[in-house]
PDB file of C-alpha atoms in Angstrom:
ATOM      1  CA  MET H   1     181.465  69.997 214.492  1.00 41.00           C
ATOM      2  CA  LYS H   2     182.237  71.102 210.582  1.00 39.00           C
ATOM      3  CA  ARG H   3     181.449  69.189 207.644  1.00 41.00           C
ATOM      4  CA  TYR H   4     181.468  70.508 204.164  1.00 37.00           C
ATOM      5  CA  GLY H   5     182.310  73.992 205.379  1.00 39.00           C
ATOM      6  CA  THR H   6     178.942  74.216 207.427  1.00 36.00           C
ATOM      7  CA  PHE H   7     178.253  73.508 210.928  1.00 36.00           C
ATOM      8  CA  ILE H   8     176.157  70.182 212.157  1.00 35.00           C
ATOM      9  CA  SER H   9     172.946  71.540 214.664  1.00 40.00           C
ATOM     10  CA  ALA H  10     171.691  68.613 217.005  1.00 40.00           C
ATOM     11  CA  SER H  11     169.055  68.313 214.185  1.00 45.00           C
ATOM     12  CA  ASN H  12     171.944  67.109 211.868  1.00 49.00           C
ATOM     13  CA  GLU H  13     170.724  70.199 209.421  1.00 50.00           C
ATOM     14  CA  PRO H  14     173.545  71.999 208.610  1.00 54.00           C
ATOM     15  CA  ARG H  15     173.002  75.704 209.304  1.00 53.00           C
ATOM     16  CA  GLY H  16     174.345  76.914 206.713  1.00 54.00           C
ATOM     17  CA  LEU H  17     171.292  75.512 204.590  1.00 55.00           C
ATOM     18  CA  TRP H  18     169.134  77.781 206.288  1.00 55.00           C
ATOM     19  CA  PHE H  19     170.112  80.962 204.445  1.00 54.00           C
ATOM     20  CA  ALA H  20     170.376  78.600 201.364  1.00 58.00           C
ATOM     21  CA  ILE H  21     167.697  80.054 198.202  1.00 60.00           C
ATOM     22  CA  ASP H  22     165.853  77.483 199.176  1.00 64.00           C
ATOM     23  CA  GLY H  23     166.916  77.195 203.239  1.00 67.00           C
ATOM     24  CA  LYS H  24     164.086  77.901 205.759  1.00 78.00           C
ATOM     25  CA  PHE H  25     165.433  81.414 206.115  1.00 79.00           C
ATOM     26  CA  PHE H  26     164.495  82.462 202.716  1.00 81.00           C
ATOM     27  CA  ARG H  27     161.361  80.211 202.689  1.00 83.00           C
ATOM     28  CA  PHE H  28     160.067  82.186 205.509  1.00 84.00           C
ATOM     29  CA  MET H  29     160.884  85.356 204.841  1.00 87.00           C
ATOM     30  CA  SER H  30     159.217  84.705 201.233  1.00 87.00           C
ATOM     31  CA  LYS H  31     155.713  83.919 203.026  1.00 90.00           C
ATOM     32  CA  LEU H  32     156.184  87.232 205.007  1.00 92.00           C
ATOM     33  CA  ALA H  33     156.342  88.956 202.055  1.00 93.00           C
ATOM     34  CA  ASP H  34     153.414  87.503 200.711  1.00 93.00           C
ATOM     35  CA  LEU H  35     151.263  87.546 203.854  1.00 95.00           C
ATOM     36  CA  MET H  36     152.386  91.798 203.925  1.00 95.00           C
ATOM     37  CA  ILE H  37     151.031  91.817 200.435  1.00 95.00           C
ATOM     38  CA  LEU H  38     148.148  89.602 201.126  1.00 96.00           C
ATOM     39  CA  ASN H  39     147.318  91.762 203.728  1.00 96.00           C
ATOM     40  CA  LEU H  40     147.791  95.393 202.170  1.00 96.00           C
ATOM     41  CA  LEU H  41     145.111  93.532 199.519  1.00 96.00           C
ATOM     42  CA  TRP H  42     142.738  92.836 202.270  1.00 97.00           C
ATOM     43  CA  ILE H  43     142.288  96.737 203.372  1.00 96.00           C
ATOM     44  CA  LEU H  44     142.204  98.186 200.150  1.00 96.00           C
ATOM     45  CA  CYS H  45     139.544  95.961 198.908  1.00 96.00           C
ATOM     46  CA  SER H  46     137.772  96.212 202.167  1.00 95.00           C
ATOM     47  CA  ILE H  47     137.637 100.358 202.186  1.00 92.00           C
ATOM     48  CA  PRO H  48     134.189 100.205 200.333  1.00 88.00           C
ATOM     49  CA  ILE H  49     133.147  98.193 203.427  1.00 91.00           C
ATOM     50  CA  ILE H  50     130.460  96.836 201.791  1.00 94.00           C
ATOM     51  CA  THR H  51     133.104  94.515 200.132  1.00 95.00           C
ATOM     52  CA  ILE H  52     134.948  92.759 202.896  1.00 95.00           C
ATOM     53  CA  GLY H  53     132.802  89.840 202.385  1.00 93.00           C
ATOM     54  CA  ALA H  54     134.403  89.357 198.888  1.00 94.00           C
ATOM     55  CA  SER H  55     137.937  90.608 200.197  1.00 96.00           C
ATOM     56  CA  ALA H  56     137.596  88.096 203.212  1.00 95.00           C
ATOM     57  CA  ALA H  57     136.517  85.307 201.268  1.00 93.00           C
ATOM     58  CA  ALA H  58     139.921  85.768 198.488  1.00 95.00           C
ATOM     59  CA  LEU H  59     142.109  86.329 201.715  1.00 96.00           C
ATOM     60  CA  TYR H  60     141.217  82.794 202.933  1.00 94.00           C
ATOM     61  CA  LYS H  61     140.992  81.226 199.291  1.00 92.00           C
ATOM     62  CA  VAL H  62     145.294  82.400 199.436  1.00 94.00           C
ATOM     63  CA  THR H  63     145.927  81.150 202.831  1.00 95.00           C
ATOM     64  CA  MET H  64     144.013  77.936 202.921  1.00 91.00           C
ATOM     65  CA  GLU H  65     146.572  77.101 199.409  1.00 91.00           C
ATOM     66  CA  MET H  66     149.537  78.680 201.692  1.00 92.00           C
ATOM     67  CA  ALA H  67     148.816  76.424 204.350  1.00 91.00           C
ATOM     68  CA  GLU H  68     148.798  73.660 202.093  1.00 87.00           C
ATOM     69  CA  ASN H  69     152.389  74.585 200.830  1.00 84.00           C
ATOM     70  CA  ARG H  70     150.309  74.862 197.492  1.00 83.00           C
ATOM     71  CA  GLU H  71     151.997  77.537 194.941  1.00 72.00           C
ATOM     72  CA  SER H  72     150.144  79.974 194.236  1.00 74.00           C
ATOM     73  CA  TYR H  73     150.234  83.480 192.714  1.00 87.00           C
ATOM     74  CA  VAL H  74     149.180  85.948 195.926  1.00 93.00           C
ATOM     75  CA  VAL H  75     148.098  88.716 193.965  1.00 95.00           C
ATOM     76  CA  ARG H  76     146.681  87.189 191.099  1.00 94.00           C
ATOM     77  CA  THR H  77     144.274  84.797 193.071  1.00 94.00           C
ATOM     78  CA  PHE H  78     142.979  87.051 195.173  1.00 96.00           C
ATOM     79  CA  ILE H  79     141.518  89.414 192.657  1.00 95.00           C
ATOM     80  CA  ARG H  80     140.390  86.371 190.691  1.00 94.00           C
ATOM     81  CA  THR H  81     138.675  85.110 193.994  1.00 93.00           C
ATOM     82  CA  TYR H  82     138.019  88.556 195.057  1.00 95.00           C
ATOM     83  CA  LEU H  83     135.615  89.337 191.569  1.00 94.00           C
ATOM     84  CA  ASP H  84     134.131  85.925 190.842  1.00 91.00           C
ATOM     85  CA  ASN H  85     132.606  85.537 194.560  1.00 89.00           C
ATOM     86  CA  MET H  86     131.624  89.565 194.718  1.00 92.00           C
ATOM     87  CA  LYS H  87     128.291  89.422 194.304  1.00 91.00           C
ATOM     88  CA  ARG H  88     127.828  86.203 196.661  1.00 89.00           C
ATOM     89  CA  ALA H  89     129.991  87.400 199.388  1.00 90.00           C
ATOM     90  CA  THR H  90     128.693  90.343 199.186  1.00 93.00           C
ATOM     91  CA  VAL H  91     125.231  89.275 199.904  1.00 92.00           C
ATOM     92  CA  GLY H  92     126.250  87.215 202.774  1.00 90.00           C
ATOM     93  CA  TRP H  93     128.097  90.220 204.071  1.00 94.00           C
ATOM     94  CA  MET H  94     125.034  92.570 204.385  1.00 95.00           C
ATOM     95  CA  ALA H  95     122.931  89.461 205.435  1.00 94.00           C
ATOM     96  CA  PHE H  96     125.624  89.197 208.359  1.00 94.00           C
ATOM     97  CA  LEU H  97     125.618  92.948 209.090  1.00 95.00           C
ATOM     98  CA  THR H  98     122.483  92.996 209.350  1.00 96.00           C
ATOM     99  CA  CYS H  99     121.995  90.300 211.517  1.00 96.00           C
ATOM    100  CA  GLN H 100     124.403  92.247 214.272  1.00 95.00           C
ATOM    101  CA  THR H 101     122.142  95.434 213.412  1.00 96.00           C
ATOM    102  CA  VAL H 102     119.136  93.623 214.448  1.00 96.00           C
ATOM    103  CA  LEU H 103     120.805  92.093 217.275  1.00 95.00           C
ATOM    104  CA  ALA H 104     121.733  96.016 218.546  1.00 94.00           C
ATOM    105  CA  ALA H 105     118.324  97.241 218.774  1.00 95.00           C
ATOM    106  CA  ALA H 106     117.616  94.145 220.599  1.00 94.00           C
ATOM    107  CA  PHE H 107     120.016  94.921 223.010  1.00 91.00           C
ATOM    108  CA  VAL H 108     119.151  98.497 223.053  1.00 93.00           C
ATOM    109  CA  TYR H 109     115.147  97.980 223.714  1.00 92.00           C
ATOM    110  CA  GLY H 110     116.252  95.478 226.293  1.00 88.00           C
ATOM    111  CA  GLN H 111     117.541  98.315 228.310  1.00 86.00           C
ATOM    112  CA  TYR H 112     113.631  99.838 228.144  1.00 87.00           C
ATOM    113  CA  ILE H 113     112.521  97.060 229.890  1.00 86.00           C
ATOM    114  CA  SER H 114     111.567  95.133 233.196  1.00 81.00           C
ATOM    115  CA  GLU H 115     114.732  93.876 235.025  1.00 78.00           C
ATOM    116  CA  GLY H 116     113.810  90.074 234.376  1.00 78.00           C
ATOM    117  CA  GLY H 117     112.655  90.235 231.288  1.00 84.00           C
ATOM    118  CA  ARG H 118     115.937  92.032 229.978  1.00 87.00           C
ATOM    119  CA  GLU H 119     118.602  89.449 231.964  1.00 89.00           C
ATOM    120  CA  ALA H 120     116.661  86.916 229.510  1.00 90.00           C
ATOM    121  CA  LEU H 121     117.072  88.949 226.583  1.00 92.00           C
ATOM    122  CA  VAL H 122     120.626  89.641 227.104  1.00 91.00           C
ATOM    123  CA  VAL H 123     121.193  85.421 227.176  1.00 93.00           C
ATOM    124  CA  GLY H 124     119.185  85.652 224.117  1.00 94.00           C
ATOM    125  CA  ILE H 125     121.420  88.069 221.958  1.00 94.00           C
ATOM    126  CA  MET H 126     124.472  86.358 223.504  1.00 94.00           C
ATOM    127  CA  VAL H 127     123.671  83.089 222.188  1.00 94.00           C
ATOM    128  CA  CYS H 128     122.540  84.314 219.249  1.00 95.00           C
ATOM    129  CA  GLU H 129     126.036  86.564 218.827  1.00 93.00           C
ATOM    130  CA  ILE H 130     128.430  83.286 219.609  1.00 92.00           C
ATOM    131  CA  LEU H 131     125.785  80.761 216.786  1.00 92.00           C
ATOM    132  CA  LEU H 132     125.975  83.840 214.093  1.00 93.00           C
ATOM    133  CA  MET H 133     129.962  84.323 214.489  1.00 93.00           C
ATOM    134  CA  LEU H 134     130.587  80.678 214.334  1.00 90.00           C
ATOM    135  CA  VAL H 135     128.840  80.231 211.514  1.00 92.00           C
ATOM    136  CA  PHE H 136     130.567  83.380 209.992  1.00 92.00           C
ATOM    137  CA  LEU H 137     134.049  82.041 210.939  1.00 91.00           C
ATOM    138  CA  TYR H 138     133.126  78.804 209.031  1.00 92.00           C
ATOM    139  CA  ILE H 139     131.223  80.215 205.883  1.00 91.00           C
ATOM    140  CA  VAL H 140     133.950  82.933 204.725  1.00 90.00           C
ATOM    141  CA  PRO H 141     136.451  79.921 203.506  1.00 89.00           C
ATOM    142  CA  LEU H 142     133.567  77.451 202.564  1.00 87.00           C
ATOM    143  CA  MET H 143     132.348  80.773 199.907  1.00 81.00           C
ATOM    144  CA  THR H 144     135.161  79.950 197.377  1.00 72.00           C
ATOM    145  CA  ARG H 145     134.520  76.627 197.400  1.00 71.00           C
ATOM    146  CA  LYS H 146     132.669  75.353 194.086  1.00 67.00           C
ATOM    147  CA  GLY H 147     130.174  72.566 194.608  1.00 65.00           C
ATOM    148  CA  ILE H 148     129.016  73.578 197.763  1.00 67.00           C
ATOM    149  CA  GLU H 149     127.534  76.902 197.059  1.00 62.00           C
ATOM    150  CA  THR H 150     123.783  76.060 197.955  1.00 65.00           C
ATOM    151  CA  ASN H 151     125.176  73.999 201.309  1.00 78.00           C
ATOM    152  CA  ALA H 152     127.189  76.499 202.364  1.00 82.00           C
ATOM    153  CA  LEU H 153     125.058  77.739 205.138  1.00 85.00           C
ATOM    154  CA  ARG H 154     123.892  74.962 206.409  1.00 88.00           C
ATOM    155  CA  LEU H 155     127.750  73.047 205.851  1.00 89.00           C
ATOM    156  CA  ALA H 156     129.346  76.194 208.539  1.00 91.00           C
ATOM    157  CA  ALA H 157     126.270  75.389 211.113  1.00 91.00           C
ATOM    158  CA  LEU H 158     127.165  71.635 211.221  1.00 92.00           C
ATOM    159  CA  LEU H 159     131.009  72.460 211.269  1.00 92.00           C
ATOM    160  CA  ALA H 160     131.113  74.899 213.928  1.00 93.00           C
ATOM    161  CA  VAL H 161     128.642  72.625 216.076  1.00 91.00           C
ATOM    162  CA  ALA H 162     130.146  69.463 215.547  1.00 92.00           C
ATOM    163  CA  ASN H 163     133.705  70.901 216.295  1.00 94.00           C
ATOM    164  CA  LEU H 164     133.535  72.882 219.463  1.00 92.00           C
ATOM    165  CA  PRO H 165     136.184  73.153 220.330  1.00 94.00           C
ATOM    166  CA  TRP H 166     138.086  74.181 217.589  1.00 95.00           C
ATOM    167  CA  SER H 167     135.623  76.370 216.958  1.00 94.00           C
ATOM    168  CA  ALA H 168     135.953  78.034 220.555  1.00 94.00           C
ATOM    169  CA  VAL H 169     139.753  78.813 219.687  1.00 94.00           C
ATOM    170  CA  LEU H 170     138.900  80.283 216.622  1.00 94.00           C
ATOM    171  CA  LEU H 171     136.018  82.616 218.404  1.00 92.00           C
ATOM    172  CA  ALA H 172     138.625  82.959 221.391  1.00 93.00           C
ATOM    173  CA  GLY H 173     141.256  84.235 218.844  1.00 91.00           C
ATOM    174  CA  GLU H 174     139.310  86.617 217.345  1.00 89.00           C
ATOM    175  CA  GLY H 175     138.243  87.951 220.568  1.00 90.00           C
ATOM    176  CA  VAL H 176     141.605  88.454 221.792  1.00 92.00           C
ATOM    177  CA  ILE H 177     142.784  90.029 218.672  1.00 91.00           C
ATOM    178  CA  LEU H 178     139.837  92.430 219.096  1.00 90.00           C
ATOM    179  CA  LEU H 179     140.403  92.657 222.927  1.00 91.00           C
ATOM    180  CA  MET H 180     144.083  93.846 222.210  1.00 92.00           C
ATOM    181  CA  ALA H 181     142.982  95.932 219.320  1.00 90.00           C
ATOM    182  CA  VAL H 182     140.972  97.928 221.902  1.00 91.00           C
ATOM    183  CA  ARG H 183     143.362  97.673 225.109  1.00 93.00           C
ATOM    184  CA  TYR H 184     146.437  98.330 223.302  1.00 92.00           C
ATOM    185  CA  PRO H 185     145.508 100.223 220.249  1.00 91.00           C
ATOM    186  CA  ALA H 186     149.286 101.810 219.448  1.00 92.00           C
ATOM    187  CA  PHE H 187     150.619  98.125 219.126  1.00 91.00           C
ATOM    188  CA  THR H 188     147.537  96.203 217.831  1.00 90.00           C
ATOM    189  CA  ILE H 189     146.930  98.354 214.944  1.00 90.00           C
ATOM    190  CA  PRO H 190     150.164  99.046 213.450  1.00 92.00           C
ATOM    191  CA  VAL H 191     150.830  95.326 213.677  1.00 91.00           C
ATOM    192  CA  LEU H 192     146.884  94.574 211.482  1.00 90.00           C
ATOM    193  CA  LEU H 193     147.640  97.326 208.918  1.00 92.00           C
ATOM    194  CA  VAL H 194     150.805  95.442 208.191  1.00 94.00           C
ATOM    195  CA  VAL H 195     150.697  91.563 208.360  1.00 93.00           C
ATOM    196  CA  GLY H 196     148.042  91.069 210.981  1.00 92.00           C
ATOM    197  CA  VAL H 197     144.900  90.327 209.425  1.00 94.00           C
ATOM    198  CA  SER H 198     146.439  88.060 207.080  1.00 95.00           C
ATOM    199  CA  GLY H 199     148.854  86.013 209.450  1.00 94.00           C
ATOM    200  CA  THR H 200     145.873  85.356 211.672  1.00 95.00           C
ATOM    201  CA  ALA H 201     143.961  84.461 208.873  1.00 95.00           C
ATOM    202  CA  TYR H 202     147.076  82.147 207.837  1.00 95.00           C
ATOM    203  CA  MET H 203     146.743  80.196 211.334  1.00 95.00           C
ATOM    204  CA  MET H 204     143.167  79.893 210.929  1.00 95.00           C
ATOM    205  CA  SER H 205     143.644  78.412 207.735  1.00 94.00           C
ATOM    206  CA  HIS H 206     145.965  75.550 209.369  1.00 94.00           C
ATOM    207  CA  ILE H 207     142.777  75.105 211.938  1.00 94.00           C
ATOM    208  CA  TYR H 208     140.183  74.706 208.931  1.00 93.00           C
ATOM    209  CA  LEU H 209     141.960  72.295 207.212  1.00 90.00           C
ATOM    210  CA  HIS H 210     142.128  69.976 210.127  1.00 91.00           C
ATOM    211  CA  VAL H 211     138.347  70.243 210.934  1.00 92.00           C
ATOM    212  CA  PHE H 212     137.777  69.788 207.387  1.00 87.00           C
ATOM    213  CA  GLU H 213     139.691  66.664 207.108  1.00 86.00           C
ATOM    214  CA  LYS H 214     138.295  65.140 209.986  1.00 86.00           C
ATOM    215  CA  ALA H 215     135.052  65.898 208.631  1.00 82.00           C
ATOM    216  CA  GLY H 216     136.137  64.009 205.120  1.00 77.00           C
ATOM    217  CA  LEU H 217     135.945  67.515 202.982  1.00 71.00           C
ATOM    218  CA  LYS H 218     139.405  68.649 202.702  1.00 59.00           C
ATOM    219  CA  THR H 219     139.409  67.330 199.056  1.00 54.00           C
ATOM    220  CA  LEU H 220     136.158  68.825 198.101  1.00 51.00           C
ATOM    221  CA  LEU H 221     137.199  71.891 199.853  1.00 49.00           C
ATOM    222  CA  VAL H 222     140.934  72.712 198.698  1.00 44.00           C
ATOM    223  CA  THR H 223     140.650  71.611 195.005  1.00 44.00           C
ATOM    224  CA  GLU H 224     138.775  73.007 192.218  1.00 48.00           C
TER     225      GLU H 224
END
């Protein structure tokens, strides 16, 4: 059926409006362009390796605002957050790398002990690794929020344990991406370089917002 020169879809939304300046198509393309720019910023700011923590904090600052449909200047917000959190995020990132190094050293040590002791050690390492990754996954989006600087680590641990199903989804998502990058690098790596990192952060930001709202922390965490 035609109405005023446009076709009416089953949802009673004119299809022509999809291609209007404020239509769904252009909103989607605009968000995709923002994510591509954000992905490039994350890559460039992560090149020194030790700045990955600050880069990740800035990434989630922007994607959390995007997930809430809050208007934000992607480049300006990213750079400001990156610089403001450089010291704290770098310390957190180095602490994370130190813990990973200790776990890796423990695993290597386990290859030289008895079989029974080795199995117990491997189980302990796996448990520690899962807990470490869960805390890291939550502490990154918490890192840029004012008023919780001294409690971010404890809050991240509590949120991870109190929301185990969502925590498992977040951890599984990261695991799937890592697995695909190893098994299918020719496909996965180009996607990650273009929009994969920021796109994943954007999807995960919706989960974070749900978890924060459930915990009664949404107002504190997404506003400054």
